[in-house]
Tab-separated table of C-alpha atoms and ligand atoms in Angstrom:
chain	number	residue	atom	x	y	z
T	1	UNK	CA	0.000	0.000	0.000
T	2	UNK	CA	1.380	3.115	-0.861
T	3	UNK	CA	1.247	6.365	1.704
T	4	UNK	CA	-1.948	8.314	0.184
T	5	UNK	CA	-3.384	5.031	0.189
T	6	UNK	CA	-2.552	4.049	3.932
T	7	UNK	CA	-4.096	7.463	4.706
T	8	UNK	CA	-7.348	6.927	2.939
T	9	UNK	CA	-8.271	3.528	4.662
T	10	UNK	CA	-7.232	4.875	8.486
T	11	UNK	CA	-9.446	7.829	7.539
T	12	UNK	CA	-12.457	5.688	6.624
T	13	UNK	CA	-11.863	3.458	9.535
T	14	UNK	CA	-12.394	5.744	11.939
T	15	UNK	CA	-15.042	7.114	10.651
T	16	UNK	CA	-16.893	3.971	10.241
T	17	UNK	CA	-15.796	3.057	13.590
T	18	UNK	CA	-17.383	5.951	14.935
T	19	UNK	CA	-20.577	5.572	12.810
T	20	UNK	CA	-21.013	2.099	14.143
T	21	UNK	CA	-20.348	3.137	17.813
T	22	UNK	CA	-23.366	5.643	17.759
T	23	UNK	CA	-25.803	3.954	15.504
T	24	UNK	CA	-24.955	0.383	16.162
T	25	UNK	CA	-23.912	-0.197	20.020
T	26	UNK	CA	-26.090	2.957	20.529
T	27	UNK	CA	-23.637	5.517	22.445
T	28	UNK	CA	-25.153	7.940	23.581
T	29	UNK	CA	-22.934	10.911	22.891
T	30	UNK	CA	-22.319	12.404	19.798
T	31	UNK	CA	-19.191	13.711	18.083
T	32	UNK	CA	-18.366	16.557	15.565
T	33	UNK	CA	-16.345	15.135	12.354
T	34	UNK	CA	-12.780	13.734	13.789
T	35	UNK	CA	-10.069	15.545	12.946
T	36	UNK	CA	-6.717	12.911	11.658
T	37	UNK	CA	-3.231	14.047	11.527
T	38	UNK	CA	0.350	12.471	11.311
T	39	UNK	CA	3.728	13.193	12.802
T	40	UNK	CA	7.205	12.009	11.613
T	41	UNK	CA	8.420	9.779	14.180
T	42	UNK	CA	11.562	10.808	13.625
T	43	UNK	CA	11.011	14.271	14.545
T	44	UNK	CA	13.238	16.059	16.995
T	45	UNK	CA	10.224	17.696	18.697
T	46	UNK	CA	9.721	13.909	20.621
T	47	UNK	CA	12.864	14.189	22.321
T	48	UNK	CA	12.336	17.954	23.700
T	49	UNK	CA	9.018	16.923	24.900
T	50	UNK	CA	11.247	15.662	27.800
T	51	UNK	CA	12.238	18.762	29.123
T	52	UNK	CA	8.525	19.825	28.242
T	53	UNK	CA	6.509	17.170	29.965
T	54	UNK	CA	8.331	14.826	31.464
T	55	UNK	CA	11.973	13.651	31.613
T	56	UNK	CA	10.322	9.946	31.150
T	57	UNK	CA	8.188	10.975	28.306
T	58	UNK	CA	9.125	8.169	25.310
T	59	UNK	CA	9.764	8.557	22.103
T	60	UNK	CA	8.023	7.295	19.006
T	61	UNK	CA	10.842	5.014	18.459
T	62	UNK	CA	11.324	4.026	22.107
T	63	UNK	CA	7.744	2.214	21.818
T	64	UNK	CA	7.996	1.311	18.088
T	65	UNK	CA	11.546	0.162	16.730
T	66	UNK	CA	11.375	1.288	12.925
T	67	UNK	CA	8.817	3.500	13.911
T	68	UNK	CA	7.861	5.983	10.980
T	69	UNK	CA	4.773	7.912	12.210
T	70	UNK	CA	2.703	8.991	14.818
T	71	UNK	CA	-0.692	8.619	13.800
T	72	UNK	CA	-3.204	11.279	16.149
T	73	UNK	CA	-6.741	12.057	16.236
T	74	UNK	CA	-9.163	14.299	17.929
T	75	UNK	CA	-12.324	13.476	19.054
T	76	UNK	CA	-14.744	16.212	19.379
T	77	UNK	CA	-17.992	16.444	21.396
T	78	UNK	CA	-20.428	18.069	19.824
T	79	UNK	CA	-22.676	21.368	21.323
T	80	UNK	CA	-24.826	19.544	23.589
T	81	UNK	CA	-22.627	17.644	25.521
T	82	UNK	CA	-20.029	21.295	25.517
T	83	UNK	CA	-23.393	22.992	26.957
T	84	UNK	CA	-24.523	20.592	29.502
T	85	UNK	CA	-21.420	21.012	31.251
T	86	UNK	CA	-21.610	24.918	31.418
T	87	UNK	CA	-22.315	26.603	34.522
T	88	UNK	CA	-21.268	26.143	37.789
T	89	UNK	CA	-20.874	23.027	39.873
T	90	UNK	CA	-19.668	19.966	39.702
T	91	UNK	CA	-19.047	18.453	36.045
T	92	UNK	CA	-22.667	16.977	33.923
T	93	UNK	CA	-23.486	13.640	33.793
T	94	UNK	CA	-23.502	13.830	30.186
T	95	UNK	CA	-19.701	15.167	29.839
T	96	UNK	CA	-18.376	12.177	32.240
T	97	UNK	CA	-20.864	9.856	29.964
T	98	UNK	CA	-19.183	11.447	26.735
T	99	UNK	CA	-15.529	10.925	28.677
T	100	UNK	CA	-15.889	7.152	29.348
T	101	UNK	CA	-17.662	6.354	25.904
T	102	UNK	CA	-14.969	8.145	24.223
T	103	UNK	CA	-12.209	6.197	25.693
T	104	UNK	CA	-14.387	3.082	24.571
T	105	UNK	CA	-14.277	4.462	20.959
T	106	UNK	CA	-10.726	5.436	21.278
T	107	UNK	CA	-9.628	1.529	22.450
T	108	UNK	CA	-12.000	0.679	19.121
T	109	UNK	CA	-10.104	2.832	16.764
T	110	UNK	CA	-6.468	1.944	18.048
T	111	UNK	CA	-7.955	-1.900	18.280
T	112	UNK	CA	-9.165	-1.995	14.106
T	113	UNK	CA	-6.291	0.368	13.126
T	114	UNK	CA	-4.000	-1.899	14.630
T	115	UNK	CA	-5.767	-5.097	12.682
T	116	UNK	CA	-5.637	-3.225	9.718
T	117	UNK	CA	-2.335	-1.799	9.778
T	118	UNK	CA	-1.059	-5.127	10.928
T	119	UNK	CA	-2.647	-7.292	7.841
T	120	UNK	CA	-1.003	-4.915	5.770
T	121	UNK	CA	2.386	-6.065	7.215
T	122	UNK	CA	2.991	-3.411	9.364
T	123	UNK	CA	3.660	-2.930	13.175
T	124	UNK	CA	1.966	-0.866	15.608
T	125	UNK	CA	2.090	0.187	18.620
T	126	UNK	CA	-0.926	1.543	20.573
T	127	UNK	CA	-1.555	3.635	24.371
T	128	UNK	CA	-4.463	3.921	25.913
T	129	UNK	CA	-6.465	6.893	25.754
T	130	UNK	CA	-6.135	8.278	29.486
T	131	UNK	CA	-5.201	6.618	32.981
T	132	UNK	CA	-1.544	6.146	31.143
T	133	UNK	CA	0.192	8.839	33.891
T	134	UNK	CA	2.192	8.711	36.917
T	135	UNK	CA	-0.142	9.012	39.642
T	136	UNK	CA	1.883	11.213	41.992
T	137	UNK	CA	3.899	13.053	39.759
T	138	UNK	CA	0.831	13.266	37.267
T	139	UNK	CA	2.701	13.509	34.276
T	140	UNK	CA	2.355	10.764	31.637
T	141	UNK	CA	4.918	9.210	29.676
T	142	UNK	CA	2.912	9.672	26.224
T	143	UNK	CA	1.212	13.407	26.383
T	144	UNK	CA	-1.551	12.571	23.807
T	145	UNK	CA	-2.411	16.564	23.509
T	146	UNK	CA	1.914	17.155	22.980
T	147	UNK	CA	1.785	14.291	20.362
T	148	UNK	CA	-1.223	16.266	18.641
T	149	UNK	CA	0.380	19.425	18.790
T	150	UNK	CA	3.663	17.444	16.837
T	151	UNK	CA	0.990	16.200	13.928
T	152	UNK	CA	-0.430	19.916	13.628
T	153	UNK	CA	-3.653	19.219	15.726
T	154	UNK	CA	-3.705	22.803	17.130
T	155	UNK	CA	-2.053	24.978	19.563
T	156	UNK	CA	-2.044	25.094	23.212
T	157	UNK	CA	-4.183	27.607	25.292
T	158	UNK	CA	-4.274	29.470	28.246
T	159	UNK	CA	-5.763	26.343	29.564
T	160	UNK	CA	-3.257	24.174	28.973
T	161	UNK	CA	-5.274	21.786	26.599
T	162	UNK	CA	-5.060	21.724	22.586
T	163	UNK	CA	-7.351	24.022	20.518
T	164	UNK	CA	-8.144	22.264	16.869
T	165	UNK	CA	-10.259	23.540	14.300
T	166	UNK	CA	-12.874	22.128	15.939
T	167	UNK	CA	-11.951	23.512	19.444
T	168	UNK	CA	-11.009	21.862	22.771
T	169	UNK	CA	-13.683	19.812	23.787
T	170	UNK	CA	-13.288	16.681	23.357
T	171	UNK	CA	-10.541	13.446	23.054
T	172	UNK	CA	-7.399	12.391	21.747
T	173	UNK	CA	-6.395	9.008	20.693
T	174	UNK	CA	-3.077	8.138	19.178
T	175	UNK	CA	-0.726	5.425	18.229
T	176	UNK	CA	2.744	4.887	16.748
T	177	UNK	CA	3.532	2.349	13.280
T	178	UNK	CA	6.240	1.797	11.065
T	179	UNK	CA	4.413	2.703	8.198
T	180	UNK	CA	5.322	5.719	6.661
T	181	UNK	CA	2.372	8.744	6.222
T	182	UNK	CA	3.214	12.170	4.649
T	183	UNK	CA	3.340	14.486	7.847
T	184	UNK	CA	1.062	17.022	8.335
T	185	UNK	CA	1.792	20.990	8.725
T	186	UNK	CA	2.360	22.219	12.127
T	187	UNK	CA	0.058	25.080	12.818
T	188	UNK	CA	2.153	28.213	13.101
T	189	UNK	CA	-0.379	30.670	14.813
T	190	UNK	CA	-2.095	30.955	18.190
T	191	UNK	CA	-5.353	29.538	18.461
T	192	UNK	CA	-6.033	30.785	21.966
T	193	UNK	CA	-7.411	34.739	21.761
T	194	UNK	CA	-5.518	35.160	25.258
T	195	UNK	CA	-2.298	34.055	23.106
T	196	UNK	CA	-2.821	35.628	20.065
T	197	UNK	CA	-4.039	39.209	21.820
T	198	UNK	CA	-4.587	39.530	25.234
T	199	UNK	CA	-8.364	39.381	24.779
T	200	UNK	CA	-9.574	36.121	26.960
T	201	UNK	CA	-9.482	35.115	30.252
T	202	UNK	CA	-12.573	33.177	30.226
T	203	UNK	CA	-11.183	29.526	31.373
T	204	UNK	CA	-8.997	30.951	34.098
T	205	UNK	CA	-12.128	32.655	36.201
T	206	UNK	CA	-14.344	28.914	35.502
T	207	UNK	CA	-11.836	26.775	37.144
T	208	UNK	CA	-13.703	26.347	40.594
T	209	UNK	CA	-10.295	25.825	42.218
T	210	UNK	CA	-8.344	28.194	40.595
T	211	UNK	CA	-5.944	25.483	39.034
T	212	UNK	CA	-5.389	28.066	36.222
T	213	UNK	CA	-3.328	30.769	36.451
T	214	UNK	CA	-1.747	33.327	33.062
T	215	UNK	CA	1.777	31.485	34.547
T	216	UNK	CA	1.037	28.175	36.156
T	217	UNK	CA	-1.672	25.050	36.182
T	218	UNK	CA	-1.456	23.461	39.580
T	219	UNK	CA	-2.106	19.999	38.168
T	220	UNK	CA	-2.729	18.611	41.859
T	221	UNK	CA	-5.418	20.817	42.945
T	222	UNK	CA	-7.298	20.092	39.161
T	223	UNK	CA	-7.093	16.100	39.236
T	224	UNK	CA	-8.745	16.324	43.510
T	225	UNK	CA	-11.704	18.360	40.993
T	226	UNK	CA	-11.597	15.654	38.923
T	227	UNK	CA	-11.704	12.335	41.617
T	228	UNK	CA	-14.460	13.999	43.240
T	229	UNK	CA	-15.903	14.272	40.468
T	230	UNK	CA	-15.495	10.212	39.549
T	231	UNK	CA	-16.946	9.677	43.118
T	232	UNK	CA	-19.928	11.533	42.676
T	233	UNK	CA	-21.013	10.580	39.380
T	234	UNK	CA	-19.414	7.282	38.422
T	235	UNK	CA	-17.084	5.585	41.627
T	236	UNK	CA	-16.881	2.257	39.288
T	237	UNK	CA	-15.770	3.723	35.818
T	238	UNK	CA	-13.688	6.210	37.090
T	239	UNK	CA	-14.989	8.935	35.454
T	240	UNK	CA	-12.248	11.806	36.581
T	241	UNK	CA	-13.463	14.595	34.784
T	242	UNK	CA	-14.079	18.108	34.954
T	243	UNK	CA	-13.471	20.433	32.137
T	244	UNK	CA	-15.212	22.994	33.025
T	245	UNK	CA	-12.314	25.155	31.656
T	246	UNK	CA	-12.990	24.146	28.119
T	247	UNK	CA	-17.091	24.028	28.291
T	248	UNK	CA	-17.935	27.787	28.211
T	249	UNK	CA	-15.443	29.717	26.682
T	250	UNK	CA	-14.718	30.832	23.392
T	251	UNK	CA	-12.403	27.835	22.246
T	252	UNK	CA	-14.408	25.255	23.407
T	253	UNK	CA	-16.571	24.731	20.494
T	254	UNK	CA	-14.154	26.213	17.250
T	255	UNK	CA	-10.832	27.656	16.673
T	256	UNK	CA	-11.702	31.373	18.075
T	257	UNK	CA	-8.490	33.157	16.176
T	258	UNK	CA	-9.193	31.198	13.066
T	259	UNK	CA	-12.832	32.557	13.234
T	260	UNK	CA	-11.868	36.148	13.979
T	261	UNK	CA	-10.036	36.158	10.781
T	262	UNK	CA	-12.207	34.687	8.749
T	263	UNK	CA	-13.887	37.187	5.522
T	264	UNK	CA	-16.747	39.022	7.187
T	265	UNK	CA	-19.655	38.281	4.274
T	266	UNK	CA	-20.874	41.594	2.837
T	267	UNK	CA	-23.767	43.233	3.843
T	268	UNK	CA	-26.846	42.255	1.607
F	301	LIG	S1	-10.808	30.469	27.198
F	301	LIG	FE1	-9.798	32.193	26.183
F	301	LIG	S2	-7.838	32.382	27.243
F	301	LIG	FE2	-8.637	30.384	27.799
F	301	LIG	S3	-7.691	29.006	26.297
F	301	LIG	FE3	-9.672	29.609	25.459
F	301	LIG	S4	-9.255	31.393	24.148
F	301	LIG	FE4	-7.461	31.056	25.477
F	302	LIG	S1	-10.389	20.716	34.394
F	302	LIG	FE1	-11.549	21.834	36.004
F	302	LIG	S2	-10.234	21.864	37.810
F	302	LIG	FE2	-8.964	21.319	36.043
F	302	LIG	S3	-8.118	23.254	35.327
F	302	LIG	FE3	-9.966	22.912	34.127
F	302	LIG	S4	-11.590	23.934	35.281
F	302	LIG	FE4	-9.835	23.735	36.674
């Protein structure tokens, strides 16, 4: 198979994958269109992630030998699920719903691409969509949102989560193969408004702990949000969400930048 045509059948699997998760096991959240991208494993950005992240963080080729690319995809929830989790409080039920089914989809995707890549005589390597960090430290050793920013995903905000094109909320999945995909651009300009002019604040004041701040995130004090968050809504699925920092702002939702710059149509 050649590279275009590697591309062509991931695409359609996940997208049939995520057809059949709705319409045939019947999830009950919905998601926007996924958004697909690929990193060179090879690319130097992997090893910096160390001083970034986490001095443990792994390179492509550390889980993959003869690892090529980084295959990375986003997730995201569409408008009802965003809303339901606006407002004060603890997090909806139908955000930690949409958190665990997700990660169900996710292990779906990773499982099929895996099959697929692998009849095709090709290796993979897959991690698991969340619950992969170091639970004291609370770094992980494969940053799923630092992988997407390598494939050209989006940019980091304020936040500290990635913005796409089709805006924060939602999941990532990746996974790492020796066959070789075209890369994808990097995305050279901010995507968060606070970044790109000084003009938001919005996720720093909704963070009911104040985890957020313009020059740290106090990691701690968001996952004891999170775990009480599990234990309130779903103790055996361990549903540690919150998110309220990407449910109600401008980025949650879209790319806010990318929309500010778009042609204003003319008046009729
Ligand atoms: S809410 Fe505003 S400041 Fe925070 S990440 Fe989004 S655009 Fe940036
Ligand atoms: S997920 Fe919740 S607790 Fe964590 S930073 Fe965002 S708003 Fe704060």
């Amino acid at each position: 198979m050649d590279a275009e045509a590697i591309k062509t059948s991931i695409e359609q699997l996940i997208t049939n994958c995520i057809s059949d998760y709705r319409l045939v096991q019947k999830a009950r959240s919905v998601w926007k269109a996924p958004l697909i991208a690929y990193a060179s494993a090879r690319d130097p950005l992997f090893t910096k992630f160390r001083n970034v992240v986490s001095p443990s963080h792994h390179t492509p080729r550390q889980l993959l030998s003869g690892a090529e690319t980084v295959i990375v995809y986003f997730l995201p929830f569409n408008e009802r699920i965003v809303r339901s989790n606006a407002g004060p409080g603890p997090s909806s039920r139908e955000w930690a719903v949409a958190y665990l089914e997700t990660n169900t989809l996710i292990h779906a995707i990773n499982e099929q691409l895996m099959q697929s890549l692998e009849q095709n005589g090709y290796a993979v390597t897959t991690m698991p969509a969340t619950h992969n960090f170091d639970t004291k430290q609370l770094v992980s050793p494969w940053s799923h949102k630092h992988i997407a920013y390598a494939a050209g995903l989006g940019k980091f905000g304020l936040h500290h989560m990635l913005i796409t094109a089709q805006g924060a909320a939602g999941r990532l999945g990746s996974l790492v193969t020796n066959a070789y995909i075209t890369p994808s651009a990097r995305v050279d300009k901010e995507a968060c408004l606070y970044k790109h002019d000084g003009s938001c604040r919005a996720c720093l004041s909704l963070c009911p702990v104040g985890a957020l701040r313009e020059t740290r995130f106090d990691r701690h004090a968001c996952y004891v949000v999170c775990r009480e968050n599990a234990r309130r809504l779903n103790p055996e699925e361990k549903a540690e969400v919150c998110g309220k920092c990407v449910s109600v702002t401008p980025c949650a939702l879209t790319d806010p930048v990318a929309d500010q710059q778009k042609p204003q149509a003319p008046d009729a």
